[in-house]
mmCIF file with all atom_site columns, C-alpha atoms in Angstrom:
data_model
loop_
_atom_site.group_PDB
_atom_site.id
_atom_site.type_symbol
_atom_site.label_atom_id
_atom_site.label_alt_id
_atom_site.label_comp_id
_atom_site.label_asym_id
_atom_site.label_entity_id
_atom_site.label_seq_id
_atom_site.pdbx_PDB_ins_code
_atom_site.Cartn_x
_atom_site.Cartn_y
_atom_site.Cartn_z
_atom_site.occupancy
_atom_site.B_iso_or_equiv
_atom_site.pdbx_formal_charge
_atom_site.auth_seq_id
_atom_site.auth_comp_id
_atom_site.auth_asym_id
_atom_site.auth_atom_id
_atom_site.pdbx_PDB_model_num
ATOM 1   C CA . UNK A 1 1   ? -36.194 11.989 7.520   1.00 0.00 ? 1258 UNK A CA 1
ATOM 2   C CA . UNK A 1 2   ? -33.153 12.893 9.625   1.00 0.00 ? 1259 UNK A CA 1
ATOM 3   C CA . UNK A 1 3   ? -31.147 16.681 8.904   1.00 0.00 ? 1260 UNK A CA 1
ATOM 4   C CA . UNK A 1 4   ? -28.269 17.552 10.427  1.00 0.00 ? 1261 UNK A CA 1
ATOM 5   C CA . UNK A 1 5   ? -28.246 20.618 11.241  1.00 0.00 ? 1262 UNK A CA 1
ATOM 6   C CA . UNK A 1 6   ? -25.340 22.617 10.507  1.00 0.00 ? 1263 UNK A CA 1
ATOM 7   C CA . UNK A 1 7   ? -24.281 25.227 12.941  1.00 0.00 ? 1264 UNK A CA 1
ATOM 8   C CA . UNK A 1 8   ? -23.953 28.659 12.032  1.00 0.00 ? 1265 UNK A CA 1
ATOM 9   C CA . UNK A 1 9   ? -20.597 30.069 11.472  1.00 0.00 ? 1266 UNK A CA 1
ATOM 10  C CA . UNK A 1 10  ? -19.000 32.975 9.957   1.00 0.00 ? 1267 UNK A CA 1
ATOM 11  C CA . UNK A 1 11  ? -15.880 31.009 8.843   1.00 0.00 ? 1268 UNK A CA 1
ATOM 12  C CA . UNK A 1 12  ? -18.173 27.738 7.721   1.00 0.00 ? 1269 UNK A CA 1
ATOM 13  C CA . UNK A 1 13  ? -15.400 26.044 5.603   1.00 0.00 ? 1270 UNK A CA 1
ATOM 14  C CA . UNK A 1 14  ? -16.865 23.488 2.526   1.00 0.00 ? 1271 UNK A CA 1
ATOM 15  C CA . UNK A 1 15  ? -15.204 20.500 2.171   1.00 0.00 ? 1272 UNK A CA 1
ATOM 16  C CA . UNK A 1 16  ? -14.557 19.427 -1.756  1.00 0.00 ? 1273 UNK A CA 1
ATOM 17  C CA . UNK A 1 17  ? -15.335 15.933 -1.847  1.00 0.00 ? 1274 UNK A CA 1
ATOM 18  C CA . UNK A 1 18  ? -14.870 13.171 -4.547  1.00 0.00 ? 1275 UNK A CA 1
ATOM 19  C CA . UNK A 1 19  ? -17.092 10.351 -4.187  1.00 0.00 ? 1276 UNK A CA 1
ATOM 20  C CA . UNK A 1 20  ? -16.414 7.297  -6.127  1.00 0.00 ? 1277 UNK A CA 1
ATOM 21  C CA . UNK A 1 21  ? -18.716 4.072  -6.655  1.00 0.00 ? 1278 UNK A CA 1
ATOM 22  C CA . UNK A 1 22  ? -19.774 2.753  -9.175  1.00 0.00 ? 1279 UNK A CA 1
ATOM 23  C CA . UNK A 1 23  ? -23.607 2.747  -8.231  1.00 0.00 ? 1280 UNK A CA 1
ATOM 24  C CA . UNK A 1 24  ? -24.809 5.496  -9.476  1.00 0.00 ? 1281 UNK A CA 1
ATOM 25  C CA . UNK A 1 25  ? -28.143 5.342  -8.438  1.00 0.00 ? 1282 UNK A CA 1
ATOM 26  C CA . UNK A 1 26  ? -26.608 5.783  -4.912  1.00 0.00 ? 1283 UNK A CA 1
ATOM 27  C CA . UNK A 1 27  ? -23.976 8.410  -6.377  1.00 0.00 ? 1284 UNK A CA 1
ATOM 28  C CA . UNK A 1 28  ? -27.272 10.836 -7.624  1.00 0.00 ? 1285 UNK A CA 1
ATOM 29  C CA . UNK A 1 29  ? -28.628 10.120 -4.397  1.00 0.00 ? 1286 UNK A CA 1
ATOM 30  C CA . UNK A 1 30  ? -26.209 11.712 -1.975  1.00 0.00 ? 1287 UNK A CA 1
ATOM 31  C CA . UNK A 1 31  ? -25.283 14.569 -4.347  1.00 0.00 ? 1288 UNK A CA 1
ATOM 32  C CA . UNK A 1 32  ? -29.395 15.296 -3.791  1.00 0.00 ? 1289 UNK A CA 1
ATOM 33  C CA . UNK A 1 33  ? -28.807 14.990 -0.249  1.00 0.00 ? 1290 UNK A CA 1
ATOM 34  C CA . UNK A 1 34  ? -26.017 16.911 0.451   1.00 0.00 ? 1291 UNK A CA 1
ATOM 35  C CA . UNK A 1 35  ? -24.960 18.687 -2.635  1.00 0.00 ? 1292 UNK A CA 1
ATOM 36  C CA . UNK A 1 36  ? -26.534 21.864 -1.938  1.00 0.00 ? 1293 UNK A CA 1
ATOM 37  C CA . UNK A 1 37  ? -24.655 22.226 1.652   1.00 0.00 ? 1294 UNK A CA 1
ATOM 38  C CA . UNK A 1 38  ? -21.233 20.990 0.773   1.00 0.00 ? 1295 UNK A CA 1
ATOM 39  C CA . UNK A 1 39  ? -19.883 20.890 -2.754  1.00 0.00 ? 1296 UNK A CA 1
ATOM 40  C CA . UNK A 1 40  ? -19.731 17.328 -3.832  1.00 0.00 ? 1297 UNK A CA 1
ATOM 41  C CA . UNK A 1 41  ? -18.067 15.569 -7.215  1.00 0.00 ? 1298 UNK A CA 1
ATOM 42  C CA . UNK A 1 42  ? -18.533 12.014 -8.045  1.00 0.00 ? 1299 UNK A CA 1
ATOM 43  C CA . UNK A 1 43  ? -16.784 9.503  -10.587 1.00 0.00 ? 1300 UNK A CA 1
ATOM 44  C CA . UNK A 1 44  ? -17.959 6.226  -11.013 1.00 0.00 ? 1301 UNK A CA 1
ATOM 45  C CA . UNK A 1 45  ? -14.414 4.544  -11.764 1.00 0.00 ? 1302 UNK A CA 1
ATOM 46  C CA . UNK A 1 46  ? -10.918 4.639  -10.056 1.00 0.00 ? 1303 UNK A CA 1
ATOM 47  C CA . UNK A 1 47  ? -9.907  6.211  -14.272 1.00 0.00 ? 1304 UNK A CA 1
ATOM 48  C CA . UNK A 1 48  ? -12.176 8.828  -13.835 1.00 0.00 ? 1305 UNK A CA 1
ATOM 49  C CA . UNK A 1 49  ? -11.661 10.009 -10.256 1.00 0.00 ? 1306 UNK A CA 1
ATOM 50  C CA . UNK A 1 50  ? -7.575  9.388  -11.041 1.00 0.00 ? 1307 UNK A CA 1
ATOM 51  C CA . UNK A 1 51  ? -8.474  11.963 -14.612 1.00 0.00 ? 1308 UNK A CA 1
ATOM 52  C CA . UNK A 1 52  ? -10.360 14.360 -12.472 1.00 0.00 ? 1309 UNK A CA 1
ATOM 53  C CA . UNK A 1 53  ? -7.159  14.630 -9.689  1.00 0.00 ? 1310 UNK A CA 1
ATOM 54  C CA . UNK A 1 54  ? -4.515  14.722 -12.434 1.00 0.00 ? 1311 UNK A CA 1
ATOM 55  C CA . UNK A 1 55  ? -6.267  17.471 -14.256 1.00 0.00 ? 1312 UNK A CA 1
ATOM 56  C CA . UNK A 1 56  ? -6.719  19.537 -11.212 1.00 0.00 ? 1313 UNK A CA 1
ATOM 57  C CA . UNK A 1 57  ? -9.678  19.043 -10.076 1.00 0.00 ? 1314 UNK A CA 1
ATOM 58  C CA . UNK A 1 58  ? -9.040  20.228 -6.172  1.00 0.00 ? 1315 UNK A CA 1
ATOM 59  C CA . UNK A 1 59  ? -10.876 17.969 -3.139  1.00 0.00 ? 1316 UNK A CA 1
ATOM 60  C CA . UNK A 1 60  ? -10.017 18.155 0.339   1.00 0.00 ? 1317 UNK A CA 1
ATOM 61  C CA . UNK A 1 61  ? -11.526 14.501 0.765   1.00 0.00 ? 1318 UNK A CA 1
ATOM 62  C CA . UNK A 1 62  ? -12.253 11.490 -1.386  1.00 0.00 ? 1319 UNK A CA 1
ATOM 63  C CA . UNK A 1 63  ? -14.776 8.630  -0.386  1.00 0.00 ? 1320 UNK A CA 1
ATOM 64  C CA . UNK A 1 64  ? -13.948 5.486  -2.184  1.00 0.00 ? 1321 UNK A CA 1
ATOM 65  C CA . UNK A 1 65  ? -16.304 2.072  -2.052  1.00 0.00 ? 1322 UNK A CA 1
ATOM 66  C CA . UNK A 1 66  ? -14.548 -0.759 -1.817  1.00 0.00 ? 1323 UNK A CA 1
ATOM 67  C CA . UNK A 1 67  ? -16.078 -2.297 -5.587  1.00 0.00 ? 1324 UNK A CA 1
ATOM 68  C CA . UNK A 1 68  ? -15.391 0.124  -9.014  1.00 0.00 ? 1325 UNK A CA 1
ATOM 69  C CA . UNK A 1 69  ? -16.126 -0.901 -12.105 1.00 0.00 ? 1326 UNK A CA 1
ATOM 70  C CA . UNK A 1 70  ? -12.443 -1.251 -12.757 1.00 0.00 ? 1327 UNK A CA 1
ATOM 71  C CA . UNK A 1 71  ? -11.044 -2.141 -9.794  1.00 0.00 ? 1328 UNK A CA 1
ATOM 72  C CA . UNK A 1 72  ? -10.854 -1.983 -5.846  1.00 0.00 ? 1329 UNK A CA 1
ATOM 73  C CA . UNK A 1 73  ? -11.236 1.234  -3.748  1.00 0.00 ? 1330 UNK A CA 1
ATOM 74  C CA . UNK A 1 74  ? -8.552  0.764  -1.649  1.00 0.00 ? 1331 UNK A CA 1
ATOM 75  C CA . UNK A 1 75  ? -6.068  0.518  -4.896  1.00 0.00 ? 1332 UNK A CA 1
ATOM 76  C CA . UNK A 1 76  ? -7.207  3.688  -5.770  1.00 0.00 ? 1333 UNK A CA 1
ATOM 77  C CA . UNK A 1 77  ? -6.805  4.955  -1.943  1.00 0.00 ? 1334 UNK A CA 1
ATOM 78  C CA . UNK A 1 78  ? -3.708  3.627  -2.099  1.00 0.00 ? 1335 UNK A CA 1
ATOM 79  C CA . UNK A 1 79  ? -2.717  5.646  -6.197  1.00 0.00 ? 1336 UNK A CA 1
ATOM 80  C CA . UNK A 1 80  ? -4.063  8.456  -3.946  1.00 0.00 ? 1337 UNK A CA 1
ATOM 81  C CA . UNK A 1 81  ? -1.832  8.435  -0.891  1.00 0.00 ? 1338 UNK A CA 1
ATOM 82  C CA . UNK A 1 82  ? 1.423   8.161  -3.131  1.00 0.00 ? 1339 UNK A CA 1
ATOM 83  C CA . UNK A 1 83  ? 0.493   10.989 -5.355  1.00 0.00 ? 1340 UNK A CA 1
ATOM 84  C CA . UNK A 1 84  ? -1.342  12.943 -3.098  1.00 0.00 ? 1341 UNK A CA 1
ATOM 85  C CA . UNK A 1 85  ? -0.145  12.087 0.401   1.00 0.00 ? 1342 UNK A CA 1
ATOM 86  C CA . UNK A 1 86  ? -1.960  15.391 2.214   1.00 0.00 ? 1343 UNK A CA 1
ATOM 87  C CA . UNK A 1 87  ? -5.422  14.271 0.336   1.00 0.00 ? 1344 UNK A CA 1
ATOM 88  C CA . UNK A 1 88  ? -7.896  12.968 3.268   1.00 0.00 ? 1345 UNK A CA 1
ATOM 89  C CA . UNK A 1 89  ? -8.850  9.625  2.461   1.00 0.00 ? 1346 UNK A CA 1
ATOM 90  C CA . UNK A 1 90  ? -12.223 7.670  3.348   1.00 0.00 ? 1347 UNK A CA 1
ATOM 91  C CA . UNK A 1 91  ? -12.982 3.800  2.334   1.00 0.00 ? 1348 UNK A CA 1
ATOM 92  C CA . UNK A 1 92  ? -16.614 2.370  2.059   1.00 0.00 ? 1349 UNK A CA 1
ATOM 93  C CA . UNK A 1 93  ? -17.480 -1.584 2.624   1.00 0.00 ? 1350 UNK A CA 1
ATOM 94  C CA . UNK A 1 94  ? -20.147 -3.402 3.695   1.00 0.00 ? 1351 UNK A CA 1
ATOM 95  C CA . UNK A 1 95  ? -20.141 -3.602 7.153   1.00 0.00 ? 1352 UNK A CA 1
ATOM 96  C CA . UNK A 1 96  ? -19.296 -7.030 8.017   1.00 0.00 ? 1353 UNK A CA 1
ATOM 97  C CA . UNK A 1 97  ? -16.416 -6.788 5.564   1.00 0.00 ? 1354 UNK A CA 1
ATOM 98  C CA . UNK A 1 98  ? -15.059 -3.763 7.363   1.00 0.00 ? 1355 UNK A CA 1
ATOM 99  C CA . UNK A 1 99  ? -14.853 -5.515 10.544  1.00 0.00 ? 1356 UNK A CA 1
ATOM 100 C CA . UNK A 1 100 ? -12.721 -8.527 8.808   1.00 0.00 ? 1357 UNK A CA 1
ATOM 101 C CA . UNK A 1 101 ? -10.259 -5.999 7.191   1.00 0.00 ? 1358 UNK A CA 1
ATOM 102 C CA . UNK A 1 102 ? -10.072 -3.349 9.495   1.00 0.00 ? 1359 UNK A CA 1
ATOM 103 C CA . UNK A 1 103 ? -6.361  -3.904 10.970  1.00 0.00 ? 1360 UNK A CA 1
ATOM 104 C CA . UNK A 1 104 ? -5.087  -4.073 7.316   1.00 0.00 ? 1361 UNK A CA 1
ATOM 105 C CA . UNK A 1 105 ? -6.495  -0.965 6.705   1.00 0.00 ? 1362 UNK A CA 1
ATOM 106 C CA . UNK A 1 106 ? -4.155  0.899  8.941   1.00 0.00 ? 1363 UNK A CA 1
ATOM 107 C CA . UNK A 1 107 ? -1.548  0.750  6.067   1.00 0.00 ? 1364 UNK A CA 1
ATOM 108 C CA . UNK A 1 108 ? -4.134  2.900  3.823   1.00 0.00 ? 1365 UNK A CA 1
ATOM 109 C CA . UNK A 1 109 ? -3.919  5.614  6.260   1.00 0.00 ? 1366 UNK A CA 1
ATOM 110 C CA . UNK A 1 110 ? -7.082  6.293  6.283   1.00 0.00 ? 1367 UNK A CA 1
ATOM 111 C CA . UNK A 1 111 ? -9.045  8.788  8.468   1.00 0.00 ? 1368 UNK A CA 1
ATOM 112 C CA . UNK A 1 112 ? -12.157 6.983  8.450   1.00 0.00 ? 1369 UNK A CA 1
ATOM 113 C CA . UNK A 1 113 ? -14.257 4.379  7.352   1.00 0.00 ? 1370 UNK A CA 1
ATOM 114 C CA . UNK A 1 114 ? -17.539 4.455  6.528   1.00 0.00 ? 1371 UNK A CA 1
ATOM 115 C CA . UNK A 1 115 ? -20.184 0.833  6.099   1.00 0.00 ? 1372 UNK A CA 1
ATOM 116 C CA . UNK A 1 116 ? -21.960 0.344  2.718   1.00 0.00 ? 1373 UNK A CA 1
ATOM 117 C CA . UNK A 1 117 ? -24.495 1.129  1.587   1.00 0.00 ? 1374 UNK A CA 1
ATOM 118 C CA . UNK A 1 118 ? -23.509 4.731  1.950   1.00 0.00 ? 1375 UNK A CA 1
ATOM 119 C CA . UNK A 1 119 ? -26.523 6.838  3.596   1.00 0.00 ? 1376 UNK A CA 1
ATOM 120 C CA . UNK A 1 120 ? -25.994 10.863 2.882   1.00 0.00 ? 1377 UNK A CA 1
ATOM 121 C CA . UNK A 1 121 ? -27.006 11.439 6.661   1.00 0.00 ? 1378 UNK A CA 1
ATOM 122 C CA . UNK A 1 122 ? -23.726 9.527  7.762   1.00 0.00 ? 1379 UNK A CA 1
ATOM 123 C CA . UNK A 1 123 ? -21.315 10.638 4.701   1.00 0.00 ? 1380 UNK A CA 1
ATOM 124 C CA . UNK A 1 124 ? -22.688 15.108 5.512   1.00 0.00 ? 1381 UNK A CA 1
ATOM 125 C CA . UNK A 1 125 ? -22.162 14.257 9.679   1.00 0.00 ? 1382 UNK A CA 1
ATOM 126 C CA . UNK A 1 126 ? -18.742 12.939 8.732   1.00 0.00 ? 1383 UNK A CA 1
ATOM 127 C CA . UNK A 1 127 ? -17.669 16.294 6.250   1.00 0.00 ? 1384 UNK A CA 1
ATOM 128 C CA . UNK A 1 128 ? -19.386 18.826 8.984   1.00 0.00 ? 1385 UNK A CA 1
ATOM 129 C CA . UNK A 1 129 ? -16.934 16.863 11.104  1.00 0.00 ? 1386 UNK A CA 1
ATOM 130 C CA . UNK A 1 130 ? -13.824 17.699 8.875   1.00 0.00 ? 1387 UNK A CA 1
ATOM 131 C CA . UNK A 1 131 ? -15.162 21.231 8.234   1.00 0.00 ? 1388 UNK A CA 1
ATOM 132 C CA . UNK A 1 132 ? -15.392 22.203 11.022  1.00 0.00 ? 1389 UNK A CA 1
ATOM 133 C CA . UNK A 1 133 ? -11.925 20.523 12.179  1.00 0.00 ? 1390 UNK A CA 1
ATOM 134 C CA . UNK A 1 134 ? -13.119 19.180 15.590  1.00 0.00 ? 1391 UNK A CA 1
ATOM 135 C CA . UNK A 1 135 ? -11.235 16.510 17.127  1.00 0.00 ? 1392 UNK A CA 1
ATOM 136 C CA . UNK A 1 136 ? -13.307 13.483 17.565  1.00 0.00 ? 1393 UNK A CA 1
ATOM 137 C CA . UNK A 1 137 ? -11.638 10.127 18.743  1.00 0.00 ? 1394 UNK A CA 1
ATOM 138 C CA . UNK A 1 138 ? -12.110 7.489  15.996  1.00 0.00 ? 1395 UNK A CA 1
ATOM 139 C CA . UNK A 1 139 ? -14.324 5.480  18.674  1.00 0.00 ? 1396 UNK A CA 1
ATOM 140 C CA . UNK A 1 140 ? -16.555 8.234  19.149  1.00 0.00 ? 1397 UNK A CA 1
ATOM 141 C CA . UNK A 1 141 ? -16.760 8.924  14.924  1.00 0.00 ? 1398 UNK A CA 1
ATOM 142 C CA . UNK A 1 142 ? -17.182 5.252  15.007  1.00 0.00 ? 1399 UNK A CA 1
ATOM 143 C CA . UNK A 1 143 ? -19.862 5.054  17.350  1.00 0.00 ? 1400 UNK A CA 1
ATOM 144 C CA . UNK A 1 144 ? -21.474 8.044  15.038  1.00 0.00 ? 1401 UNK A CA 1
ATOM 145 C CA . UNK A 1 145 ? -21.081 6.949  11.669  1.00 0.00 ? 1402 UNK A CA 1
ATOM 146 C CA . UNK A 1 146 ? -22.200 3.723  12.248  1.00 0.00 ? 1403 UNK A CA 1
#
């Protein structure tokens, strides 16, 4: 099993993070994973997660797969950046997917992407990332995450 170990840090900052799919086998998974290091919420539809941010529920990052149970990811990435324009936004596909959509995602403004099936090791290196607000090029994050 790989750990990432998270350096030690008198100012370690948590980073709130929504995770929507609608799997949520793999949602109870990386809430076992990770959930005990950085505070994690999960909603299995784009209505839930959109109820949870309009009732003020505070994240500094959502994670949304591309297939909900009532609709697409990236339309409610897209709810999100209107709304909440300063919310970090991360979308989920299959890998060979990502690859064919990948210049149309610039429009999403996303700051990364992540492949599906989600794995907890990739989604925590990606949040210590953000946490810890080190600059990494998106090739180098790429190269990372997979």
């Amino acid at each position: 099993m790989l750990q990432i170990p998270f350096p030690e840090s008198p100012k370690k900052k948590l980073v709130r993070t929504l995770l929507v799919d609608s799997d949520r086998a793999m949602l109870q998974h990386c809430v076992a994973k990770i959930g005990g290091r950085q505070p994690v919420t999960v909603a299995t539809s784009k209505a839930q997660a959109m109820h949870l941010l309009r009732h003020g529920q505070q994240f500094d990052v959502v994670v949304a797969c591309e297939r909900l149970a009532d609709g697409s990811g990236l339309a409610l990435l897209n709810d999100i950046q209107a709304r909440w324009p300063n919310l970090i936004r991360v979308f989920c596909t299959e890998r060979q997917r990502l690859a064919m959509v990948r210049n149309r995602l610039v429009a999403f403004r996303l700051r990364h992407t992540l492949s599906y099936p989600l794995k907890p090791v990739k989604l925590e290196l990606m949040l210590l990332h953000l946490a810890h607000a080190k600059p990494v090029s998106t090739a180098r994050m790429r190269a990372l995450l997979g």
